Tab-separated table of C-alpha atoms and ligand atoms in Angstrom:
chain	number	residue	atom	x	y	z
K	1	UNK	CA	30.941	5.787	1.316
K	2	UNK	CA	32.433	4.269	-1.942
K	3	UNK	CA	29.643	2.143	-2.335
K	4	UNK	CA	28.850	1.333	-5.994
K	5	UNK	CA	25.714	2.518	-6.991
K	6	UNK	CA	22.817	0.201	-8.313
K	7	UNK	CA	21.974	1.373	-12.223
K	8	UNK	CA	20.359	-1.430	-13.661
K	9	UNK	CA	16.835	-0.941	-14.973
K	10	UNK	CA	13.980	-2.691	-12.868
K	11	UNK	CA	11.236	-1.676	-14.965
K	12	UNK	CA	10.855	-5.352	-15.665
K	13	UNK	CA	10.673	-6.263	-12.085
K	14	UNK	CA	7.583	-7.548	-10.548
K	15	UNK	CA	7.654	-4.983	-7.998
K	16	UNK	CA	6.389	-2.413	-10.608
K	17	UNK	CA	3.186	-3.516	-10.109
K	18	UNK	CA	2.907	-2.214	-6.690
K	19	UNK	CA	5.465	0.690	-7.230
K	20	UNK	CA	3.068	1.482	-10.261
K	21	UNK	CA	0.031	1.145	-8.378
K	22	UNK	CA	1.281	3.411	-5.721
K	23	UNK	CA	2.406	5.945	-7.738
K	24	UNK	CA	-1.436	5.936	-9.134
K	25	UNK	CA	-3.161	5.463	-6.123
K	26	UNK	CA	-1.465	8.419	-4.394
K	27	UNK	CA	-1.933	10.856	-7.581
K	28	UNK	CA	-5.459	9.722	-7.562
K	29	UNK	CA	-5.556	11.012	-3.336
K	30	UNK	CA	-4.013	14.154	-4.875
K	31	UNK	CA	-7.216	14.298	-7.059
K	32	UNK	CA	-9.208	13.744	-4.128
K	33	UNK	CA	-7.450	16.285	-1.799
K	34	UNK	CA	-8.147	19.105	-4.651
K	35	UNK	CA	-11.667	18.112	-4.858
K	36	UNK	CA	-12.284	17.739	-1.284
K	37	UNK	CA	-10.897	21.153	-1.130
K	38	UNK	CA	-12.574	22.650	-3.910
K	39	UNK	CA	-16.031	21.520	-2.124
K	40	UNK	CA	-14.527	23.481	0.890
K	41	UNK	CA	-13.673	26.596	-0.833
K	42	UNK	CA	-17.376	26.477	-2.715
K	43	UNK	CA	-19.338	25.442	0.782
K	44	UNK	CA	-17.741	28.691	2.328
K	45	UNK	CA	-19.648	30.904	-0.559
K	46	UNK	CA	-22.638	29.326	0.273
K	47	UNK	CA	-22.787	29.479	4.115
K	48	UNK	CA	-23.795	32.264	6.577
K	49	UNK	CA	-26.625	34.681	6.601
K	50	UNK	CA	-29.320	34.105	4.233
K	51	UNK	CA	-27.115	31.367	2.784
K	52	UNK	CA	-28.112	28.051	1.149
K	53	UNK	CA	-26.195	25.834	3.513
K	54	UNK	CA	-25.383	25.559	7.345
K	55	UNK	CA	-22.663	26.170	9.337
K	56	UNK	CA	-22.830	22.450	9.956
K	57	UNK	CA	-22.958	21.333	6.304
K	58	UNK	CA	-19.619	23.283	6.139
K	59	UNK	CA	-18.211	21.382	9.081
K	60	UNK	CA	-18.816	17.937	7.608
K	61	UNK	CA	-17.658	18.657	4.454
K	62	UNK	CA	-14.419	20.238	5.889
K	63	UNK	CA	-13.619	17.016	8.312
K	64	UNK	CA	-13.460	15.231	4.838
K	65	UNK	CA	-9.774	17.341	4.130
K	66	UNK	CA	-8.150	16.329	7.563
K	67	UNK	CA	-9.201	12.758	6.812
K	68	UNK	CA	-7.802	12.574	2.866
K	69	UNK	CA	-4.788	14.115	4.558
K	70	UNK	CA	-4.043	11.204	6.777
K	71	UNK	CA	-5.001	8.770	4.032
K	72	UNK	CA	-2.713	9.858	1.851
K	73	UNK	CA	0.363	10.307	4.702
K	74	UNK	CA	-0.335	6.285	4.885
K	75	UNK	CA	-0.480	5.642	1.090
K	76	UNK	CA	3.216	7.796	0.868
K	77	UNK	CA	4.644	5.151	3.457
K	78	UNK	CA	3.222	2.290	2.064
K	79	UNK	CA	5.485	-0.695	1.728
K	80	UNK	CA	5.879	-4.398	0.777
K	81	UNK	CA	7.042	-6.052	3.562
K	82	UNK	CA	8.686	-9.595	3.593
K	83	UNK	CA	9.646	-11.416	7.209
K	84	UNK	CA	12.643	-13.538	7.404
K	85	UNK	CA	12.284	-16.634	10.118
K	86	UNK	CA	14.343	-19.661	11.098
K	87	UNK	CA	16.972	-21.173	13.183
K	88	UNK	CA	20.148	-19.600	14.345
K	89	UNK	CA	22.466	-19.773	12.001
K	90	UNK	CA	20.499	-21.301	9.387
K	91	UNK	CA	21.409	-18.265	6.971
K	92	UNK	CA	18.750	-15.634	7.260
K	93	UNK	CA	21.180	-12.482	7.182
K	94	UNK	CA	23.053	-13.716	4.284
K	95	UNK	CA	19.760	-14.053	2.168
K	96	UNK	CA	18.510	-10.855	2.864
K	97	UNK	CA	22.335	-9.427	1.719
K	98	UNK	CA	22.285	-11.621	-1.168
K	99	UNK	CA	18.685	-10.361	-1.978
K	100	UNK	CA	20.091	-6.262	-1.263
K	101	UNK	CA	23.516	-6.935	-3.574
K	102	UNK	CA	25.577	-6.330	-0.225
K	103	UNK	CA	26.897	-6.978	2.910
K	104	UNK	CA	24.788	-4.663	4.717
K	105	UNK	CA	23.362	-7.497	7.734
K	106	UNK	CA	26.302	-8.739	9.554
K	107	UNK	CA	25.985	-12.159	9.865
K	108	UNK	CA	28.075	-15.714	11.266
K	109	UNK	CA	29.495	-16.671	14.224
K	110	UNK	CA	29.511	-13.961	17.133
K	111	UNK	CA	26.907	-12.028	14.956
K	112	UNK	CA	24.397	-13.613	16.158
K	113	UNK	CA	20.741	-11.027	15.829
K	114	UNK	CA	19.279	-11.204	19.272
K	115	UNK	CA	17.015	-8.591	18.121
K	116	UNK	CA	14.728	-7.945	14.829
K	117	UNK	CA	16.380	-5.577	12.178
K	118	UNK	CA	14.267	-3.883	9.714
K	119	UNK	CA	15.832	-2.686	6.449
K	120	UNK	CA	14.784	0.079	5.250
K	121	UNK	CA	15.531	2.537	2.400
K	122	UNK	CA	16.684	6.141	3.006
K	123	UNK	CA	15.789	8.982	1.351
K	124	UNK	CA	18.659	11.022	1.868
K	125	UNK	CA	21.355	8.700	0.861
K	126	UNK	CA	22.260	8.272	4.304
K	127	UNK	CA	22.920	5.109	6.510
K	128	UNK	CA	21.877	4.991	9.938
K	129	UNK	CA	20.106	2.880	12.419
K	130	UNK	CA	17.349	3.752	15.068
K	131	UNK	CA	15.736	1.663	16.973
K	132	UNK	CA	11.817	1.386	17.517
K	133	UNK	CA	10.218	4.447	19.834
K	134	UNK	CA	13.603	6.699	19.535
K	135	UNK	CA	14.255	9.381	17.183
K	136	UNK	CA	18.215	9.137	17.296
K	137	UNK	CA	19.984	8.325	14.693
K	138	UNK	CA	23.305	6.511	14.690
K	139	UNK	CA	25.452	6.753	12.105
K	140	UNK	CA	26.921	3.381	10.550
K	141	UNK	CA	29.345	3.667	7.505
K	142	UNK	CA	30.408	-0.418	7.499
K	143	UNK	CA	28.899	-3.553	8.090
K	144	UNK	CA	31.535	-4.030	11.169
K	145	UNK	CA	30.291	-0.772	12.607
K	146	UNK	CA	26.375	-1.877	12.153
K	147	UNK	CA	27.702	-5.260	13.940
K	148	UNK	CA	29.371	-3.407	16.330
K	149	UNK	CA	26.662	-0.956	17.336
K	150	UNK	CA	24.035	-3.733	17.453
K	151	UNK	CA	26.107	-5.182	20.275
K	152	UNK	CA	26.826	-1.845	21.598
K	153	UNK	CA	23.054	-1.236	22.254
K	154	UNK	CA	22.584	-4.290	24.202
K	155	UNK	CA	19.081	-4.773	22.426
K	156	UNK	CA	15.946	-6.341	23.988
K	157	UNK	CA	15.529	-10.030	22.117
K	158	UNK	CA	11.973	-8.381	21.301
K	159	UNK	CA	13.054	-4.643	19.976
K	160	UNK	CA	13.053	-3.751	17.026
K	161	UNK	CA	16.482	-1.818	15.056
K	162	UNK	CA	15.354	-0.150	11.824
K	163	UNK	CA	18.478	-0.269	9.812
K	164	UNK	CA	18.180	2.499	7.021
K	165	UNK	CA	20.112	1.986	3.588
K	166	UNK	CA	20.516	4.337	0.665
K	167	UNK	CA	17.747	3.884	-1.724
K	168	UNK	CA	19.921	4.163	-4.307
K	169	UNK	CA	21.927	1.573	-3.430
K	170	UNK	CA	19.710	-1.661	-3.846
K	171	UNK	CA	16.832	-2.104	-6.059
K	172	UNK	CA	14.413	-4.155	-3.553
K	173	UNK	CA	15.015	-0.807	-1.250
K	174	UNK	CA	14.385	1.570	-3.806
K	175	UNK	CA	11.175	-0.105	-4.755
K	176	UNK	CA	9.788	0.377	-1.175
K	177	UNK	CA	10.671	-3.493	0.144
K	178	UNK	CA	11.268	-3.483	3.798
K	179	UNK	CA	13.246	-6.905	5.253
K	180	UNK	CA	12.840	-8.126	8.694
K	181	UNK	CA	15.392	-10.342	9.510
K	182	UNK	CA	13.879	-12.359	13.323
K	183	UNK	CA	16.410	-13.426	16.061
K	184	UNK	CA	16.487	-17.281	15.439
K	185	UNK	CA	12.869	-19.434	16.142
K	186	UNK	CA	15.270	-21.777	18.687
K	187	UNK	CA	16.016	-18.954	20.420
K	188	UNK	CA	12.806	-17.506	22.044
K	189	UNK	CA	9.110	-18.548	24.200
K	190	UNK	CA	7.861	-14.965	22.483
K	191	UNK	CA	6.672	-16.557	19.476
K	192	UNK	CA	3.316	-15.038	19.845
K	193	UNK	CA	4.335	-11.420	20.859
K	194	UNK	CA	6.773	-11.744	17.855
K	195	UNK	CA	4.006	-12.533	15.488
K	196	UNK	CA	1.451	-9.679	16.706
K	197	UNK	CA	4.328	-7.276	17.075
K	198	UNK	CA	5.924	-7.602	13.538
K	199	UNK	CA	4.319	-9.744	11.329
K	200	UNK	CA	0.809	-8.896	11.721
K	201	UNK	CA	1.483	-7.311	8.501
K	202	UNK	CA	4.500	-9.048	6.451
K	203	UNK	CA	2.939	-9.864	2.978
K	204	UNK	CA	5.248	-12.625	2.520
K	205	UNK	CA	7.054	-14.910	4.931
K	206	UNK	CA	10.710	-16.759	3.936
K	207	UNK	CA	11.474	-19.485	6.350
K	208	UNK	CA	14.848	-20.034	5.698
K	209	UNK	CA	15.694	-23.831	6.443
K	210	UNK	CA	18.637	-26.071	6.106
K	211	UNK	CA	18.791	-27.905	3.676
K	212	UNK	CA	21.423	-29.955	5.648
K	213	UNK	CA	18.514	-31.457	7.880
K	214	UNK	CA	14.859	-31.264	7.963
K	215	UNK	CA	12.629	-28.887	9.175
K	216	UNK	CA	12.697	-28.553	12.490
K	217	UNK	CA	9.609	-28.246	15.214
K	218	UNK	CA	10.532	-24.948	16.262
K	219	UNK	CA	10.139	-23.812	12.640
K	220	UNK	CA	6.839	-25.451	12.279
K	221	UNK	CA	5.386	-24.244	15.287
K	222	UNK	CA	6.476	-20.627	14.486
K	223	UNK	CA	3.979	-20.940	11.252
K	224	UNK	CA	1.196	-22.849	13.011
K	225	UNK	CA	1.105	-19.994	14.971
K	226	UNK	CA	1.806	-17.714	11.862
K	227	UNK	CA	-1.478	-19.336	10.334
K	228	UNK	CA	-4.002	-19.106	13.106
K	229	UNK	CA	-3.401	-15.092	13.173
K	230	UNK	CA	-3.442	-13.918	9.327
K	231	UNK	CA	-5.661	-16.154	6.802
K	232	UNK	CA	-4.125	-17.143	4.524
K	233	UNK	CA	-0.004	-16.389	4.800
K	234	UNK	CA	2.389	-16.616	1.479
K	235	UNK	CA	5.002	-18.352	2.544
K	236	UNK	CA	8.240	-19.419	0.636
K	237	UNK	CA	10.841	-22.113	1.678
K	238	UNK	CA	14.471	-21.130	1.471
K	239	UNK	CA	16.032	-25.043	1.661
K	240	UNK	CA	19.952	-22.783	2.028
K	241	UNK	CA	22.963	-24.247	1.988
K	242	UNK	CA	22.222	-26.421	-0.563
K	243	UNK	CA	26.060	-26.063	-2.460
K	244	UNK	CA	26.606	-28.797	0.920
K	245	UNK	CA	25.031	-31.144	-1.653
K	246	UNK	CA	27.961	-30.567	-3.875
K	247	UNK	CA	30.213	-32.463	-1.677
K	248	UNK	CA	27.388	-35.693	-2.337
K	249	UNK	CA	25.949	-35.427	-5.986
K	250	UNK	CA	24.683	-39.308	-5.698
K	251	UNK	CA	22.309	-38.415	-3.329
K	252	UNK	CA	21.386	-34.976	-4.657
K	253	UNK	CA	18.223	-36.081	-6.112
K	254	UNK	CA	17.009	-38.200	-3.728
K	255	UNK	CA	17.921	-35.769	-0.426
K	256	UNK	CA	16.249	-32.846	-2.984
K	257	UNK	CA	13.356	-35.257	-3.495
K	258	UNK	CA	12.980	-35.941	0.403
K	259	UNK	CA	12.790	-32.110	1.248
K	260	UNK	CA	10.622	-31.153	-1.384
K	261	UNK	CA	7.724	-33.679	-0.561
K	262	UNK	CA	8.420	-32.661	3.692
K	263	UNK	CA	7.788	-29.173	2.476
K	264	UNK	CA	5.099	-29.301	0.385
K	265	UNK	CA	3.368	-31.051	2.557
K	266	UNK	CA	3.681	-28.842	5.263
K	267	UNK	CA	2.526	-25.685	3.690
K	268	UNK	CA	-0.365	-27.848	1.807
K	269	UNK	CA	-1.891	-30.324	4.546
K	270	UNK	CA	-0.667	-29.167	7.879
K	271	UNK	CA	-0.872	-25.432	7.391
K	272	UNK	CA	-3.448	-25.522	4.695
K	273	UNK	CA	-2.119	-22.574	2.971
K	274	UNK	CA	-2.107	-23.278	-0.517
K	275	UNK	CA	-2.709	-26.623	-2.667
K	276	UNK	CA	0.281	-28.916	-3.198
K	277	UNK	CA	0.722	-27.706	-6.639
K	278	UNK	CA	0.978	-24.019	-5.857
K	279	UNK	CA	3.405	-25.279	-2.849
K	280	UNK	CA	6.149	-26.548	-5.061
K	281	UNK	CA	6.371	-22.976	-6.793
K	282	UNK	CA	7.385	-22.010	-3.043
K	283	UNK	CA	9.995	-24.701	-2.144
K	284	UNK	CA	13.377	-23.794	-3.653
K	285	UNK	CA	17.145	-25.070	-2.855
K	286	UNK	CA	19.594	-22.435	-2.697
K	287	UNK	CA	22.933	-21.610	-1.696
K	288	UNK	CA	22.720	-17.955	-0.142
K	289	UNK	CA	26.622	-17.793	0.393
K	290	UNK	CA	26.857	-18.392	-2.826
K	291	UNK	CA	24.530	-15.904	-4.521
K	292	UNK	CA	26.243	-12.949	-2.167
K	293	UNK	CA	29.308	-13.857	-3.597
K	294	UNK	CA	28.426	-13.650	-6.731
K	295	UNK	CA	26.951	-10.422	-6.866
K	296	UNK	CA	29.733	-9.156	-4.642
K	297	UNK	CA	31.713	-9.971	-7.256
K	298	UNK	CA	29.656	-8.356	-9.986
K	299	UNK	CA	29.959	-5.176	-8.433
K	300	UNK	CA	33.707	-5.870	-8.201
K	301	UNK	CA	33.908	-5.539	-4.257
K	302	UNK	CA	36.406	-7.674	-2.986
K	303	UNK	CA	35.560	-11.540	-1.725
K	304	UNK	CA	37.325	-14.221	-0.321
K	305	UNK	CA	37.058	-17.224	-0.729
K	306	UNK	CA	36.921	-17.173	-4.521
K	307	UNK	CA	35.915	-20.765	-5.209
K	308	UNK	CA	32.480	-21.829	-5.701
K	309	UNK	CA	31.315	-25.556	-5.894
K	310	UNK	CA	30.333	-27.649	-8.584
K	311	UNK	CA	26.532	-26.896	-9.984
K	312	UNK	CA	26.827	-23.372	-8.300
K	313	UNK	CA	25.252	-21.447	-11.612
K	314	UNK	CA	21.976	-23.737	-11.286
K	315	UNK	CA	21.567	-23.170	-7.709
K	316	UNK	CA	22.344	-19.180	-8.273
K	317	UNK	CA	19.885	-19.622	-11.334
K	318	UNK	CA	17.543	-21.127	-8.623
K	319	UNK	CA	18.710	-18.424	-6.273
K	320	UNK	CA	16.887	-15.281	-9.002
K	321	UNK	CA	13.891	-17.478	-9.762
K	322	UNK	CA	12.811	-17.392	-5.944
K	323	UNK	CA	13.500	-13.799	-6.107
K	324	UNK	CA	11.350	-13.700	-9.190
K	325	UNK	CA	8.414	-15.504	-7.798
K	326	UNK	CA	8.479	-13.719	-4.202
K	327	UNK	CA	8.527	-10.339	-6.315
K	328	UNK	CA	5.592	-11.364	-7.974
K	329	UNK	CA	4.042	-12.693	-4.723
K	330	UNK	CA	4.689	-9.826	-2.947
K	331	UNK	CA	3.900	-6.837	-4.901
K	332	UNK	CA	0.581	-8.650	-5.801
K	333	UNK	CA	0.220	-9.181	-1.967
K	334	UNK	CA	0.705	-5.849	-1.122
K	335	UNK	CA	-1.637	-4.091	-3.694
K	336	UNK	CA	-4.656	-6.158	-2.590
K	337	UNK	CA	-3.615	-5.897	1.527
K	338	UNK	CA	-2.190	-2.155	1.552
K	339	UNK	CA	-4.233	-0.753	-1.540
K	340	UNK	CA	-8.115	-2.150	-1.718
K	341	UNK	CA	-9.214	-0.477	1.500
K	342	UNK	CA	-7.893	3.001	0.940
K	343	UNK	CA	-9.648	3.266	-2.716
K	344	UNK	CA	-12.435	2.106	-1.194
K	345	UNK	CA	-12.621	4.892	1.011
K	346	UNK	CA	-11.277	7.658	-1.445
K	347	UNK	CA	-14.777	6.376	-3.608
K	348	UNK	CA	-16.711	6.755	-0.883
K	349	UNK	CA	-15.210	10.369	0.430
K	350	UNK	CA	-16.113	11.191	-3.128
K	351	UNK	CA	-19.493	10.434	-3.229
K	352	UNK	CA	-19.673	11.249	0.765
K	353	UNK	CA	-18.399	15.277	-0.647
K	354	UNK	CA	-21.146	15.026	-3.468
K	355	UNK	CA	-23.751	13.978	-1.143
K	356	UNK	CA	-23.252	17.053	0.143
K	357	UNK	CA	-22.899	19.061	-2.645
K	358	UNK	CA	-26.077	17.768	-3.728
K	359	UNK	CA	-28.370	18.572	-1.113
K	360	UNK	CA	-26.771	22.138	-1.331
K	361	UNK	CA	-27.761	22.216	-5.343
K	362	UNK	CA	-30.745	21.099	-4.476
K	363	UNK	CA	-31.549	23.710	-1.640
K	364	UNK	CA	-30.755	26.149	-4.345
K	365	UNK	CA	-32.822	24.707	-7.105
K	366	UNK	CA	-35.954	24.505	-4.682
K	367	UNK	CA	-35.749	27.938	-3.213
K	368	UNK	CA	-35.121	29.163	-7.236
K	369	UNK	CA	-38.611	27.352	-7.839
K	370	UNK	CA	-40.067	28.816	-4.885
K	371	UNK	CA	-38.837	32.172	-6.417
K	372	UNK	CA	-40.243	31.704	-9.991
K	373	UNK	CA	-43.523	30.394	-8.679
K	374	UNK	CA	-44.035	33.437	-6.309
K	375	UNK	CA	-43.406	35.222	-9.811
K	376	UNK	CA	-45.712	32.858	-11.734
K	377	UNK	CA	-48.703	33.747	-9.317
K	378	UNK	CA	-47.926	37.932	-9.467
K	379	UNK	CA	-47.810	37.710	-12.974
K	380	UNK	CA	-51.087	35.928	-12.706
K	381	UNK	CA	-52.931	38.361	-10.600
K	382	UNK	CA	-51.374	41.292	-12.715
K	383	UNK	CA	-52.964	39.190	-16.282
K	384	UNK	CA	-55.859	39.256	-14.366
K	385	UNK	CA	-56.119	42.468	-13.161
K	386	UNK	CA	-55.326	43.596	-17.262
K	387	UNK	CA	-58.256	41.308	-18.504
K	388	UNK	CA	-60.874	43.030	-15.950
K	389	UNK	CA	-59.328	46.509	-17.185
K	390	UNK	CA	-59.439	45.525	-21.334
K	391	UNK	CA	-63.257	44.655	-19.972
K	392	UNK	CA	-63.951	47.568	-17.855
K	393	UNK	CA	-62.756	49.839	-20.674
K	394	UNK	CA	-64.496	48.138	-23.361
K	395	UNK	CA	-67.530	48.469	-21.462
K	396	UNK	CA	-67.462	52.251	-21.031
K	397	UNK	CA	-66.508	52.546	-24.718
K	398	UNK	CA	-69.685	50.554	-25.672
K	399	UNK	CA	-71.806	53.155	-23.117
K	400	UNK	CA	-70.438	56.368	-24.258
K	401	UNK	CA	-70.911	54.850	-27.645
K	402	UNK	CA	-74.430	54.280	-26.876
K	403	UNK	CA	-74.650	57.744	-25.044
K	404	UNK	CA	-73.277	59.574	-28.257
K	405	UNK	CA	-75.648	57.509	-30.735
K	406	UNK	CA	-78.688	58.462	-28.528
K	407	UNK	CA	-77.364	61.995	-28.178
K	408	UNK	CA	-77.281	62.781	-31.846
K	409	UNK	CA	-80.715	61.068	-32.310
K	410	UNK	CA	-81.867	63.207	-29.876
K	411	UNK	CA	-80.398	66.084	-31.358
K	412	UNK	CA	-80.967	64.967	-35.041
K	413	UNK	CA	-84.921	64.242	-33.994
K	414	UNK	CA	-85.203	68.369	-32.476
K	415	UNK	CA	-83.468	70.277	-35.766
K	416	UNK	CA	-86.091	67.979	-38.251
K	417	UNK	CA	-88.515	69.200	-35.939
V	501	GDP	P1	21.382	-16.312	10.513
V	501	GDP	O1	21.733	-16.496	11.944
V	501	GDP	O2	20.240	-17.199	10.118
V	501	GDP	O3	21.170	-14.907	10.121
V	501	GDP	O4	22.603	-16.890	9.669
V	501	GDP	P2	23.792	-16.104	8.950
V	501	GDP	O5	23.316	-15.472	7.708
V	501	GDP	O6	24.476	-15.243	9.949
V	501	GDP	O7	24.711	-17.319	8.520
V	501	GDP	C1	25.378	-18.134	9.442
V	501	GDP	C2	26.634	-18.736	8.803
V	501	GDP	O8	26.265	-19.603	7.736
V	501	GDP	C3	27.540	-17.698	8.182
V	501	GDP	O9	28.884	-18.031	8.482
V	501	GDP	C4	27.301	-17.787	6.711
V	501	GDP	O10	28.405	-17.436	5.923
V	501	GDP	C5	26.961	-19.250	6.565
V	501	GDP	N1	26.074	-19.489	5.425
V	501	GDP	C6	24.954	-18.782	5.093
V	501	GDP	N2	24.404	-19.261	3.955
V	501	GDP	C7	25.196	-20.307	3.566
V	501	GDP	C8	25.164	-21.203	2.435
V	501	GDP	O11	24.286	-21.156	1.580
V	501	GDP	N3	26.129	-22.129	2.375
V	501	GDP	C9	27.125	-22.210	3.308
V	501	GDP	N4	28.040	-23.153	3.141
V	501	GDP	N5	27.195	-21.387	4.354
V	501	GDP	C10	26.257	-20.446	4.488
């Protein structure tokens, strides 16, 4: 599709600890799987007739390779997800592009997302969207088309489109990020159905706000209600549009000022997620327009509007720190949420499969004792049986002994006669 292919090297990123982690946590399963079925393999030569262990030992150890199997069909589609919220308009689709290098969301006026879209990458270099409980896929090629067949589908406001992108393409897709971009907060009563339905487990949230007024009670709410359902939520504040200050630099300061304090201390005293001090790493001032543009540019696709406002490096500088910091949030996030349980179970299956193996050695060593003992005690009787016949004999010998010495006596006794 012409699209200019993503080369640059991530192995920098922060997302390498969780694609690194994956990659050993599923070659550990692999491990696992071999083991599991090694135990199988071995259990089989030990069960049936006169065996050492039962047809039910066999069963439990063999329910262990159905269960590593599903584990590790999880662990392959294991992601970092990150949720996009806020108000219509406020810029949502054109951070996520920014973030993926492309126009791949359509977003402005008449594009308005009545519906949540899930970016995705694709393995087979293939774009397509499907949306949630259908297996079709429909073909896109072009933003307008995606647009187009969004409107097309007449979507639910609650359904869910799972827009899939060439891997190759964007380096937050080929490192297993999935986006959610959320119809607008103003724009729906579902707030709750939203929440269990799609964000039970987003590792990060972005509210994206505008920086052009404060944040709004709609937005709030959404994360009071974000907060009483997962402990604990990372949560970053996108203040976009913030190349609007350009246009005012005397009040730049002060208006940045202003936002930063109402921000940090929402996150830190009314939702009580994290301490003032970690909140102001969250709070950044960004101009998402801007930073698309840009990298449009970069990849020398062709733009319009060509110029940029004044201080536009500083807020595209402040535009790849956020990306920096949610990277690190996120992949960190996602090892401890996605991660921690499963190796907890893999250890246990493993010692679950030895368990097993053990009382099977064991059976064996015991009935091998039984079998040298039963020797121990023949060997016993037979010693014994030897010591009465050395006796027996030695007897005799000492009575024919006797018998011959009184014999020739005798005999000696008649020829003197
Ligand atoms: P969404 O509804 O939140 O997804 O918002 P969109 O991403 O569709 O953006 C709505 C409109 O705002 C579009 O016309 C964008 O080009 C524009 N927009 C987005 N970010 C910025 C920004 O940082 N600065 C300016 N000036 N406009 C922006």
């Amino acid at each position: 599709n012409g699209a200019v292919r993503v080369n640059m090297s991530n192995v920098d990123s922060p997302l390498q600890i969780f694609v690194r982690a994956k990659k050993k946590i599923n070659d550990i399963f692999v491990e696992i799987d071999d083991y599991v079925k090694d135990a199988v393999t071995f259990m089989h030569a030990v069960t049936g007739e006169n065996g050492i262990a039962t047809p039910q030992d066999l069963a439990n150890v063999e329910a262990y390779v159905s269960k590593v199997q599903a584990i590790r069909e999880v662990l392959k589609r294991d992601h970092m997800k990150v949720a996009f919220f806020g108000r219509t308009s406020n810029g949502k689709s054109t951070v996520i592009n920014a973030m993926l290098h492309d126009k791949i969301l359509p977003s402005g006026i008449g594009h308005t997302t009545n519906c949540f879209l899930q970016v995705e990458g694709s393995d087979n270099d293939e774009a397509f969207l499907r949306t949630d409980g259908s297996e079709e896929k429909l073909n896109v090629q072009s933003v307008s088309q995606l647009g187009h067949a969004l409107c097309a589908s007449r979507l639910q406001e609650c359904s869910l489109v799972h827009v899939y992108w060439p891997r190759e393409l964007c380096a937050l897709l080929r490192d297993d990020v999935v986006l959610v971009d959320s119809p607008g907060v103003d724009v729906t009563p579902n707030l709750d159905e939203w929440i269990d339905k799609y964000c039970l487990d987003a590792d990060v949230f972005v509210l994206v706000a505008n920086a052009e007024s404060t944040l709004m009670v709609t937005e709030k709410n959404f994360f009071h209600k974000v907060s009483t359902k997962i402990s604990q939520p990372n949560i970053f504040i996108l203040n976009n549009r913030w190349d609007a200050s350009a246009s005012e630099p005397e009040y730049l300061d002060q208006v940045r000022t202003q936002h930063a304090n109402r921000c940090v201390d929402f996150l830190s005293r009314e939702l009580r997620v994290c301490s003032p001090k970690e909140a102001e790493e969250r709070i950044f001032f960004i101009s998402a327009k801007e930073a698309l543009l840009t990298r449009m540019r970069e990849r020398e696709k062709p733009v319009s509007s060509p110029i940029l406002a004044e201080g536009h490096q500083v807020r595209y500088f402040e535009f790849v720190d956020f990306e920096r910091k949610f990277e690190e949030c996120i992949s960190k996030s996602a090892v401890r949420t996605k991660f921690a349980q499963h190796s907890r179970r893999g250890k246990n299956i493993a010692a679950e499969v030895m368990a097993a193996l053990e009382v099977v050695y064991n059976t064996a060593t015991d009935q091998k004792a039984a079998k040298v003992e039963k020797q121990r005690v023949l060997h016993e009787q037979l010693s014994a049986i030897e010591d009465q016949l050395t006796t027996i004999t030695r007897q005799m010998k000492d009575k024919i002994n006797r018998m011959v010495e009184s014999v020739e006596h005798k005999v000696s006794l008649t020829l003197s006669q």
